[in-house]
PDB file of C-alpha atoms and ligand atoms in Angstrom:
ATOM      1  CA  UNK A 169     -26.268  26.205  -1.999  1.00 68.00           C
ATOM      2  CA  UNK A 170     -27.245  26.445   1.520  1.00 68.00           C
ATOM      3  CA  UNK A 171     -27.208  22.627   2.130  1.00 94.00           C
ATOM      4  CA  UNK A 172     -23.777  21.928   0.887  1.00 96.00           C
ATOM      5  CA  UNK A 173     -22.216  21.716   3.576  1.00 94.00           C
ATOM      6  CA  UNK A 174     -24.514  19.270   5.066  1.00 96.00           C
ATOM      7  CA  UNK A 175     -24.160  17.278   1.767  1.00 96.00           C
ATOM      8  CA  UNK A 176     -20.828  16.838   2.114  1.00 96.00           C
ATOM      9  CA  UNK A 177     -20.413  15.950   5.954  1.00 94.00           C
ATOM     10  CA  UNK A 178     -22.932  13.192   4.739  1.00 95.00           C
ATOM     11  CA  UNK A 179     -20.886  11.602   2.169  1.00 95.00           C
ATOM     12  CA  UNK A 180     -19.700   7.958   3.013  1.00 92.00           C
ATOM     13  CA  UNK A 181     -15.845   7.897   2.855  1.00 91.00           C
ATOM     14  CA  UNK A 182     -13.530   4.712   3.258  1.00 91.00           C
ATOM     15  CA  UNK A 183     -16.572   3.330   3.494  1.00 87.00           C
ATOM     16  CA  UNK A 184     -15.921  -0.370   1.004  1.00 88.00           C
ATOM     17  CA  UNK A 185     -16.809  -3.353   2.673  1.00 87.00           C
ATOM     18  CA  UNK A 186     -14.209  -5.327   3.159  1.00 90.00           C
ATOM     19  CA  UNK A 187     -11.675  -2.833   3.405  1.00 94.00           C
ATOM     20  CA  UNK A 188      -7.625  -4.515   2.966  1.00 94.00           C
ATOM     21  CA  UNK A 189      -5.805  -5.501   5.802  1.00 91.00           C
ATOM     22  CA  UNK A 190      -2.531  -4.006   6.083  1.00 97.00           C
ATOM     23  CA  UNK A 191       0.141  -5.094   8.709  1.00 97.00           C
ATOM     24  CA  UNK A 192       3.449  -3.424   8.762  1.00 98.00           C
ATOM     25  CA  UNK A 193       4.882  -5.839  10.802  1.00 97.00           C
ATOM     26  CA  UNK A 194       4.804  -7.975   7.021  1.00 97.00           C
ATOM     27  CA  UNK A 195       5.954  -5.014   5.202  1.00 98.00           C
ATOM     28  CA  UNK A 196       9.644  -5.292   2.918  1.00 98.00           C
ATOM     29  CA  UNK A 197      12.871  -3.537   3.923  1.00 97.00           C
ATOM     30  CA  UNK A 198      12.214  -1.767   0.247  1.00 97.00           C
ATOM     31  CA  UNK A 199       9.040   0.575  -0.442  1.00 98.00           C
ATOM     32  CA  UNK A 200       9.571   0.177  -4.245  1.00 98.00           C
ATOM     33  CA  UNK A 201       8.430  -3.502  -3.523  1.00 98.00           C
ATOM     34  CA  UNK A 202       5.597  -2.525  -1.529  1.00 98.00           C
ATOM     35  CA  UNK A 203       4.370   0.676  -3.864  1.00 98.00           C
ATOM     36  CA  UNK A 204       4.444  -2.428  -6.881  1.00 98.00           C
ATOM     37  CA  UNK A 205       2.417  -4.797  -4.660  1.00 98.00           C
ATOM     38  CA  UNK A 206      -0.281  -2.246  -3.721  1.00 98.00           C
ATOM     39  CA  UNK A 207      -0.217  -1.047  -7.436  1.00 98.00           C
ATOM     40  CA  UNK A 208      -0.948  -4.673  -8.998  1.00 98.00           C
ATOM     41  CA  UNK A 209      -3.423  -4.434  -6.111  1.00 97.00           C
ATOM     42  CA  UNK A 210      -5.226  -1.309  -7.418  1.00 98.00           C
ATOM     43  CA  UNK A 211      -5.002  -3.246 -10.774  1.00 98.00           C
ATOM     44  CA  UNK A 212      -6.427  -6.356  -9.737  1.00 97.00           C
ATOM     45  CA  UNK A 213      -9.518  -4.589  -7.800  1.00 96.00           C
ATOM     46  CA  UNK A 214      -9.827  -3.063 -10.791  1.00 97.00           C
ATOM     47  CA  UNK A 215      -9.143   0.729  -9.192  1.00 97.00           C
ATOM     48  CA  UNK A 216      -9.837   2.952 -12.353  1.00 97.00           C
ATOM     49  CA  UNK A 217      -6.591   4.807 -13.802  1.00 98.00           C
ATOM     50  CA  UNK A 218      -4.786   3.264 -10.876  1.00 98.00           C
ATOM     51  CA  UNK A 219      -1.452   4.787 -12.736  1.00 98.00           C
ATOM     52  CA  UNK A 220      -2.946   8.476 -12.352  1.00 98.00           C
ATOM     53  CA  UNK A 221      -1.018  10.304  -9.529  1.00 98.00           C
ATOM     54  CA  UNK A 222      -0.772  13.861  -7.935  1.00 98.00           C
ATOM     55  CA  UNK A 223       2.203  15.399  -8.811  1.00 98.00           C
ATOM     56  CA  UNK A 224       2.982  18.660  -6.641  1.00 98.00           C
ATOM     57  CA  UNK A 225       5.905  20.810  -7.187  1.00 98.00           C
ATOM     58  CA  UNK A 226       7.050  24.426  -6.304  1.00 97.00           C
ATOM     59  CA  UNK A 227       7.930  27.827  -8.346  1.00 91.00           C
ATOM     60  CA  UNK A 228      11.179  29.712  -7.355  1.00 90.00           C
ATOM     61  CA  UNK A 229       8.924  32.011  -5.123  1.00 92.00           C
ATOM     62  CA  UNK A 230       7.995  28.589  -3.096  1.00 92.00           C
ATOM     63  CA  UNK A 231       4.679  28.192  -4.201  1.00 95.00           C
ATOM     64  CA  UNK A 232       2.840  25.063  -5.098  1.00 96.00           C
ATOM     65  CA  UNK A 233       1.178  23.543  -8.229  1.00 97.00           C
ATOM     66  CA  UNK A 234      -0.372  20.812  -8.224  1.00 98.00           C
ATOM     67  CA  UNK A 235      -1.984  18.676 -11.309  1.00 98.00           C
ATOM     68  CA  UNK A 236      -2.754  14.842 -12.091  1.00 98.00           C
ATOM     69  CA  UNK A 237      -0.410  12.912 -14.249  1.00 98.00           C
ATOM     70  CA  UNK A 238       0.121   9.394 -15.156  1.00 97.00           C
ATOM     71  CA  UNK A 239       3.002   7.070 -13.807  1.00 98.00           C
ATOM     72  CA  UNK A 240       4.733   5.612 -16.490  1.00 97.00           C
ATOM     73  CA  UNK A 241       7.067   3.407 -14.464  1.00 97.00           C
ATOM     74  CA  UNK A 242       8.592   2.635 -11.010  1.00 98.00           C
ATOM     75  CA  UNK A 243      12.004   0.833  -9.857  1.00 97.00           C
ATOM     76  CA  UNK A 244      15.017   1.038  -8.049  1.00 95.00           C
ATOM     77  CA  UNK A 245      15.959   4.430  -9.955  1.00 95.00           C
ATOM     78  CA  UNK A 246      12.567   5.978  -8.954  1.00 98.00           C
ATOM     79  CA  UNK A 247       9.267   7.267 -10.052  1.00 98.00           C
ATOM     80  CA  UNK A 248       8.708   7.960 -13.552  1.00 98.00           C
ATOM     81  CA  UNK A 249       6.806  10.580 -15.326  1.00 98.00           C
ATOM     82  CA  UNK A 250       7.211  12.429 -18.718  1.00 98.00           C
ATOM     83  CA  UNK A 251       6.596  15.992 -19.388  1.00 97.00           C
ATOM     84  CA  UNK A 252       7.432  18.982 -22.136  1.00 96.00           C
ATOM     85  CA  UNK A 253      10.807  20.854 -20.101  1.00 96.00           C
ATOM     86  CA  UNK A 254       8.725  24.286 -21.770  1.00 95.00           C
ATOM     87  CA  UNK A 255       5.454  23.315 -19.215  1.00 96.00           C
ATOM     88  CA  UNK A 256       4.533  24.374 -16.098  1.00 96.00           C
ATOM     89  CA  UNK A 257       5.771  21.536 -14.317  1.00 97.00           C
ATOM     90  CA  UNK A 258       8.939  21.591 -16.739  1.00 97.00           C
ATOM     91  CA  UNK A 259       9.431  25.073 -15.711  1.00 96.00           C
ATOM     92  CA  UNK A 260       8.716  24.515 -11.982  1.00 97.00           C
ATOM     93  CA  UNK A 261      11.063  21.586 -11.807  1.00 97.00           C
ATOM     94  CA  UNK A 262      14.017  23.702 -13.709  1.00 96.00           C
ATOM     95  CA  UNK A 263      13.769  25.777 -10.942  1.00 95.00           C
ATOM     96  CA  UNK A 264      13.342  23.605  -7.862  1.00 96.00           C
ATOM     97  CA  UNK A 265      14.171  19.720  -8.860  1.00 97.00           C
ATOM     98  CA  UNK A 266      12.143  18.441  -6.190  1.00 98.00           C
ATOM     99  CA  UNK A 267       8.138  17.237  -6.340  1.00 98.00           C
ATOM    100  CA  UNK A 268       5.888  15.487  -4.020  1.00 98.00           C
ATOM    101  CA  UNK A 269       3.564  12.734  -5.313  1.00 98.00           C
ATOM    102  CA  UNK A 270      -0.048  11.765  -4.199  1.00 98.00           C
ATOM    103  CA  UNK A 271      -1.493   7.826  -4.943  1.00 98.00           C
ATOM    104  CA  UNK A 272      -5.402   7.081  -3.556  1.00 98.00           C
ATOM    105  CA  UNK A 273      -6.529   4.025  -4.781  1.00 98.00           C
ATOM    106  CA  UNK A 274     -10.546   5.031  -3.636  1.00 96.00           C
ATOM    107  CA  UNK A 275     -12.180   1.302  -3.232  1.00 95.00           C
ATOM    108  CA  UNK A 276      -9.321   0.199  -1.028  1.00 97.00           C
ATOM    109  CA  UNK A 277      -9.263   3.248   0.907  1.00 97.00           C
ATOM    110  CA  UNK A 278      -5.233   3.950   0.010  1.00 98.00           C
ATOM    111  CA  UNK A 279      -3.304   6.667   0.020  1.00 98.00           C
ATOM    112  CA  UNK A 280       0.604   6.579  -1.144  1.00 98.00           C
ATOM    113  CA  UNK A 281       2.657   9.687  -0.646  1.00 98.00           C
ATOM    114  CA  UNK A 282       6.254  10.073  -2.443  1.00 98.00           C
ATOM    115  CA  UNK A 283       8.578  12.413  -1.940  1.00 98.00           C
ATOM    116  CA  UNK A 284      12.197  13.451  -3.642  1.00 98.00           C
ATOM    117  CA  UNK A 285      14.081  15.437  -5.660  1.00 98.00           C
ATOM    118  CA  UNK A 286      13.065  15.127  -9.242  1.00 98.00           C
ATOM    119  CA  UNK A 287      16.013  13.883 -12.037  1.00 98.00           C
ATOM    120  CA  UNK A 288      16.023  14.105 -16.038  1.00 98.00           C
ATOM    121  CA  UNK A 289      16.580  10.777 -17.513  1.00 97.00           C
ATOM    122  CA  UNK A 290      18.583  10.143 -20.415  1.00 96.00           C
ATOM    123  CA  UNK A 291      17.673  11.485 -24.291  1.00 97.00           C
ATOM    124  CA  UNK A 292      17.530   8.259 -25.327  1.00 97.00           C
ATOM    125  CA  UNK A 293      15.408   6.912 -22.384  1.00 97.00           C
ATOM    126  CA  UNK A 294      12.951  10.261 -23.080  1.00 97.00           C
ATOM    127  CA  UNK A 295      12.946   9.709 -26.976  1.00 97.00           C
ATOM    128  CA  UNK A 296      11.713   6.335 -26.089  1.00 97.00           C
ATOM    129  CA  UNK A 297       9.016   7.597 -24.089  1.00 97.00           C
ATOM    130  CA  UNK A 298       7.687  10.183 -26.688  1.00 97.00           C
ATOM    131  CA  UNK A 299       7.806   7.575 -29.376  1.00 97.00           C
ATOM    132  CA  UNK A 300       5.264   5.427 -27.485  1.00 96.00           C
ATOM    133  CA  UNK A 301       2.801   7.727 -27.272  1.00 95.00           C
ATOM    134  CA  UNK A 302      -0.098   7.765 -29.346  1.00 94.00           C
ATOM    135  CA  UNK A 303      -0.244   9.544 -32.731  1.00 93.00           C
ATOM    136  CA  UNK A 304      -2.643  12.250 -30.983  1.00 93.00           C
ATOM    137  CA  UNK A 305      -0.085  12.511 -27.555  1.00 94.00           C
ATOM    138  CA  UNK A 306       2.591  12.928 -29.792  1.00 96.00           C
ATOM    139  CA  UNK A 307       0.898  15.932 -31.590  1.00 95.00           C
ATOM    140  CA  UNK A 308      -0.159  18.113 -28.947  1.00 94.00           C
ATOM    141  CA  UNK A 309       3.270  17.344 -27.212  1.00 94.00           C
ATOM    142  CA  UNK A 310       5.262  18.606 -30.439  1.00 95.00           C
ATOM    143  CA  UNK A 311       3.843  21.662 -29.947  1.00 94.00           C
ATOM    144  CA  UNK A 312       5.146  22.593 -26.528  1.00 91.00           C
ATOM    145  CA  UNK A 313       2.650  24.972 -26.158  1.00 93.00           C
ATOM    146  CA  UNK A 314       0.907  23.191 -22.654  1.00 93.00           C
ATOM    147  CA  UNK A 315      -0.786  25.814 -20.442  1.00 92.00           C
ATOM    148  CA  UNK A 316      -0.228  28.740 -22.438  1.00 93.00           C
ATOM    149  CA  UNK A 317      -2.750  30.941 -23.115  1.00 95.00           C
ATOM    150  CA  UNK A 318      -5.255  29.856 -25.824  1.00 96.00           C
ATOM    151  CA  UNK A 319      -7.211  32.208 -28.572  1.00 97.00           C
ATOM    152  CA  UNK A 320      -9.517  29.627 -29.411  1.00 98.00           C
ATOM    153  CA  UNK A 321     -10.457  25.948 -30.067  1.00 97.00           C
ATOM    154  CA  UNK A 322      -9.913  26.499 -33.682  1.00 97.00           C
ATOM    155  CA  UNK A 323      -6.597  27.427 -33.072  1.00 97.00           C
ATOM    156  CA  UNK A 324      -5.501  24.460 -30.881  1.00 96.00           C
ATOM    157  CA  UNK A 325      -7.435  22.240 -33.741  1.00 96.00           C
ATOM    158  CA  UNK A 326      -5.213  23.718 -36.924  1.00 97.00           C
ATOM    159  CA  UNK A 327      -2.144  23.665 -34.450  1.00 96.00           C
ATOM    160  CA  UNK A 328      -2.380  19.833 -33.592  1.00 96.00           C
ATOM    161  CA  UNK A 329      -3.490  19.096 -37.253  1.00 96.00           C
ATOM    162  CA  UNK A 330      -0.332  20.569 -38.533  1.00 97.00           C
ATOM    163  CA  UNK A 331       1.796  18.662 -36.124  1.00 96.00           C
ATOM    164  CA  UNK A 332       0.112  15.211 -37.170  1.00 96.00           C
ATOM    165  CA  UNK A 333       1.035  16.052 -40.669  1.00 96.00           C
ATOM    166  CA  UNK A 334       4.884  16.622 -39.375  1.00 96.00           C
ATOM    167  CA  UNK A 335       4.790  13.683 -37.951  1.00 95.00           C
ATOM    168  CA  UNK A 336       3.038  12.163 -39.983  1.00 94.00           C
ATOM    169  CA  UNK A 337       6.257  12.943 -42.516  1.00 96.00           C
ATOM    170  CA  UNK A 338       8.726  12.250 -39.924  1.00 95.00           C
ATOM    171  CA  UNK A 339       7.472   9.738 -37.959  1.00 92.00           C
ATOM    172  CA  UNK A 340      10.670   9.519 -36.130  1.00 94.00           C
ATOM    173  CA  UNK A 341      10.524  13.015 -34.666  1.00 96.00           C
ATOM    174  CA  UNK A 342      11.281  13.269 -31.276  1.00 96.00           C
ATOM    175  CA  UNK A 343      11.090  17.296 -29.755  1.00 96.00           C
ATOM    176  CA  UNK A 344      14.195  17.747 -27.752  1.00 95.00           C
ATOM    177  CA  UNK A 345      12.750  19.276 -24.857  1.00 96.00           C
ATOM    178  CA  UNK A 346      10.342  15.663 -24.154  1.00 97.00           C
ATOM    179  CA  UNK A 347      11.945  14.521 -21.028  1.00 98.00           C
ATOM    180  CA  UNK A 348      11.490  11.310 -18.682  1.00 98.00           C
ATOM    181  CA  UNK A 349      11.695  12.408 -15.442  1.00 98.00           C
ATOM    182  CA  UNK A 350      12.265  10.227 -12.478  1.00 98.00           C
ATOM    183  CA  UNK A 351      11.067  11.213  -8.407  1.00 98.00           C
ATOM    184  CA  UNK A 352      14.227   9.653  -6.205  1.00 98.00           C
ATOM    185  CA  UNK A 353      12.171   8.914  -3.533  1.00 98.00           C
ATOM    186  CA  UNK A 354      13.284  10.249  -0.142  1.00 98.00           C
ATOM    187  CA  UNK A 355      10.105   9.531   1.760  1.00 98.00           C
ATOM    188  CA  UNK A 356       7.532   7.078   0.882  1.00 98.00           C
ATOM    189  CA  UNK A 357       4.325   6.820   3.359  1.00 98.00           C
ATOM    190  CA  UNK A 358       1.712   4.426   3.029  1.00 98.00           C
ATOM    191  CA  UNK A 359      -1.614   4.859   4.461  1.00 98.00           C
ATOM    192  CA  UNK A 360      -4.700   2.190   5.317  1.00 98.00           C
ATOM    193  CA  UNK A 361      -7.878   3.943   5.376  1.00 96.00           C
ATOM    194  CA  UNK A 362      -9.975   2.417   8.236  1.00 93.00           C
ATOM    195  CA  UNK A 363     -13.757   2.662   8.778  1.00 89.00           C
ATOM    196  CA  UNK A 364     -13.451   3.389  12.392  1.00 87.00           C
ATOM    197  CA  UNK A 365     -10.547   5.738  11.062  1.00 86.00           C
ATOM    198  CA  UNK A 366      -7.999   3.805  13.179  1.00 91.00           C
ATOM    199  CA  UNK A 367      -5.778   4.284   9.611  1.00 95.00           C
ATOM    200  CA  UNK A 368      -2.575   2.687   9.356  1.00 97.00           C
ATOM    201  CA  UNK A 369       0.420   4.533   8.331  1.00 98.00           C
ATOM    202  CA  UNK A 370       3.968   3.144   7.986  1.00 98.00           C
ATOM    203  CA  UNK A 371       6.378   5.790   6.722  1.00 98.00           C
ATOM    204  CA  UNK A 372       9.297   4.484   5.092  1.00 98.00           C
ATOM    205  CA  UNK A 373      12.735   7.154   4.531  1.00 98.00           C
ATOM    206  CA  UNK A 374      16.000   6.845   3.194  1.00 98.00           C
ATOM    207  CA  UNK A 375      18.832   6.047   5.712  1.00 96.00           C
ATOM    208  CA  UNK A 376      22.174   6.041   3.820  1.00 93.00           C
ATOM    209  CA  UNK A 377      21.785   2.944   1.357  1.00 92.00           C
ATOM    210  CA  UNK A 378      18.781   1.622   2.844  1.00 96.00           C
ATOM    211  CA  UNK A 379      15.610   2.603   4.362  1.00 98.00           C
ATOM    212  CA  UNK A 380      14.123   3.176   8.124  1.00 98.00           C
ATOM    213  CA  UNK A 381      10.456   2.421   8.528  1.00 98.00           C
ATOM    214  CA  UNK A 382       8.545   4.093  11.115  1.00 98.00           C
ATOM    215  CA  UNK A 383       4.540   4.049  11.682  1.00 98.00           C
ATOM    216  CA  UNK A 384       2.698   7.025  12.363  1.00 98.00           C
ATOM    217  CA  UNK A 385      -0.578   8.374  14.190  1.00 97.00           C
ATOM    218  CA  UNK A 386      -3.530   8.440  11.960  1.00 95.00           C
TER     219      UNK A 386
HETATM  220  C1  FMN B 502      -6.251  11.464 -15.361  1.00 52.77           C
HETATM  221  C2  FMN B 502      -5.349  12.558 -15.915  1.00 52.77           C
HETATM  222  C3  FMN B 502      -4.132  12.196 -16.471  1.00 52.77           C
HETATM  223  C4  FMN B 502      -3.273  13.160 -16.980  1.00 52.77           C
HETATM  224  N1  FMN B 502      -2.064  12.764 -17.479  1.00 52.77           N
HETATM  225  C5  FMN B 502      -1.197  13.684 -17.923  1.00 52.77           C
HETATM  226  C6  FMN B 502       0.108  13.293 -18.348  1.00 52.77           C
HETATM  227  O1  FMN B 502       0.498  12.117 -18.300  1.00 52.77           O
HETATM  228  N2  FMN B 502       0.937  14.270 -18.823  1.00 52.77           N
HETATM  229  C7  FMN B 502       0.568  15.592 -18.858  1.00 52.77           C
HETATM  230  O2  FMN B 502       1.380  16.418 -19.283  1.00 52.77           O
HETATM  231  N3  FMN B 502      -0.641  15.996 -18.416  1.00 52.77           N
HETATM  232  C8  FMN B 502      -1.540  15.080 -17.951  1.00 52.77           C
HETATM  233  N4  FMN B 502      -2.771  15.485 -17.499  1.00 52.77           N
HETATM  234  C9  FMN B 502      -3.077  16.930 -17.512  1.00 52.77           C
HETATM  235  C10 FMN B 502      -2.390  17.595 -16.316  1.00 52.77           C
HETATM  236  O3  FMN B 502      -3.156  17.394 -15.148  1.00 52.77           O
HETATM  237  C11 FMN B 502      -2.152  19.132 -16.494  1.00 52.77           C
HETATM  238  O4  FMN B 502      -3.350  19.751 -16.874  1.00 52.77           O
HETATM  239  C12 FMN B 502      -1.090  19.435 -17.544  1.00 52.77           C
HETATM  240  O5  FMN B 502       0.008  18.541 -17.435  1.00 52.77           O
HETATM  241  C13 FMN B 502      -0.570  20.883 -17.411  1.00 52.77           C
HETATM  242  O6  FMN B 502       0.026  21.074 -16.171  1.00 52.77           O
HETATM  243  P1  FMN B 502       1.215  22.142 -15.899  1.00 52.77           P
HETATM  244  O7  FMN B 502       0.752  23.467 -16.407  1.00 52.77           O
HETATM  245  O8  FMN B 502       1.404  22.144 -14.439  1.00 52.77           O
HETATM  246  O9  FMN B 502       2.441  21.661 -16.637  1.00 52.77           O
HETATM  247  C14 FMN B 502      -3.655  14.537 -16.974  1.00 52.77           C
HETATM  248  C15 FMN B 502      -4.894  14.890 -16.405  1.00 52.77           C
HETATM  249  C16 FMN B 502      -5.724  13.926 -15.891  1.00 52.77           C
HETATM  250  C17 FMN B 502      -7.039  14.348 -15.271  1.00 52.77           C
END
């Protein structure tokens, strides 16, 4: 399409009216507590799927995946998301614990970036995560078959039906390989989109037991 190009230089970004105010001369010494205030933020703006992140993480050869997931918690202990240890990103973390993580919350014109080396939690805390999944999450995630190649729709269709029934039987059935995985952040940057695109960055990192907090050019 010849006019593409021009199509997308035209496209308003950052471009809500009002956009937040963010001063990180009122920031906390923690970015946990600021990550949670801009999330409840998202939530209250009503941001949709404010809990969906990027999560980016490498192969042994170094090179990068990338694919949206959803945040299932965040404290002290980290960033939390579950995955099947036999996926792509299950495999990928096996090999190189680490992962980078990408927020942006559109209508306020933020951007959070996370990044850390990547630990399993607990069985028990995993189990727990499984077993509140929907019926329909829990069947496609029995099967531990996630980005494999795929015959056909049928296929995926009799696959998942047959792991409702098991369920369905065992309703207590937790695969072993279902793991909660937590990001320890290292790094956590948080970004004000501006208008006039004088953004606002304040880049928090890990200094022994606490954290230093430095701002950075746009
Ligand atoms: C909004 C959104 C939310 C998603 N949430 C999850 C999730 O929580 N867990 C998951 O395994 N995949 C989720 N996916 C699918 C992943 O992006 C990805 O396709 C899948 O995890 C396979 O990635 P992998 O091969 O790198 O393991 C989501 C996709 C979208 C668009």
């Amino acid at each position: 399409m010849a006019d593409l190009r021009q199509l997308l230089r035209d496209l308003p970004v950052f471009a809500a009216d009002p956009l937040p105010v963010f001063d990180p001369a009122e920031t906390p010494g923690d970015p946990v507590a600021l990550f949670t205030d801009w999330l409840l933020g998202a939530i209250r703006a009503q941001v949709p799927e404010p809990h969906a992140m990027t999560l980016a993480t490498a192969g042994p050869d170094g090179d990068p995946s990338a694919r949206t997931l959803i945040l299932k918690d965040v404290d002290a202990a980290g960033w939390r998301f579950a995955a099947h240890r036999a996926s792509g990103k299950g495999r990928e973390l096996a090999a190189r614990p680490y992962a980078a993580l990408t927020f942006y919350w559109q209508p306020l014109a933020r951007q959070v970036r996370v990044r850390g080396p990547v630990v399993p939690e607990s069985a028990e805390r995993s189990a727990a995560d499984f077993l509140a999944r929907s019926a329909g999450a829990r069947a496609e995630a029995l099967l531990g078959r996630q980005s494999r190649p795929l015959a056909s729709l049928a296929e995926r269709d009799a696959a998942v039906a047959g792991a409702a029934e098991r369920l369905a039987r065992d309703p207590g059935l937790v695969p072993p390989e279902w793991t909660l995985y937590a990001v320890r952040a290292e790094e956590v940057e948080f970004w004000q989109g501006s208008r006039d695109r004088d953004h606002t960055r304040l880049r928090y990192r890990r200094d022994g037991a606490g954290w230093t907090k430095e701002l950075l050019w746009p």
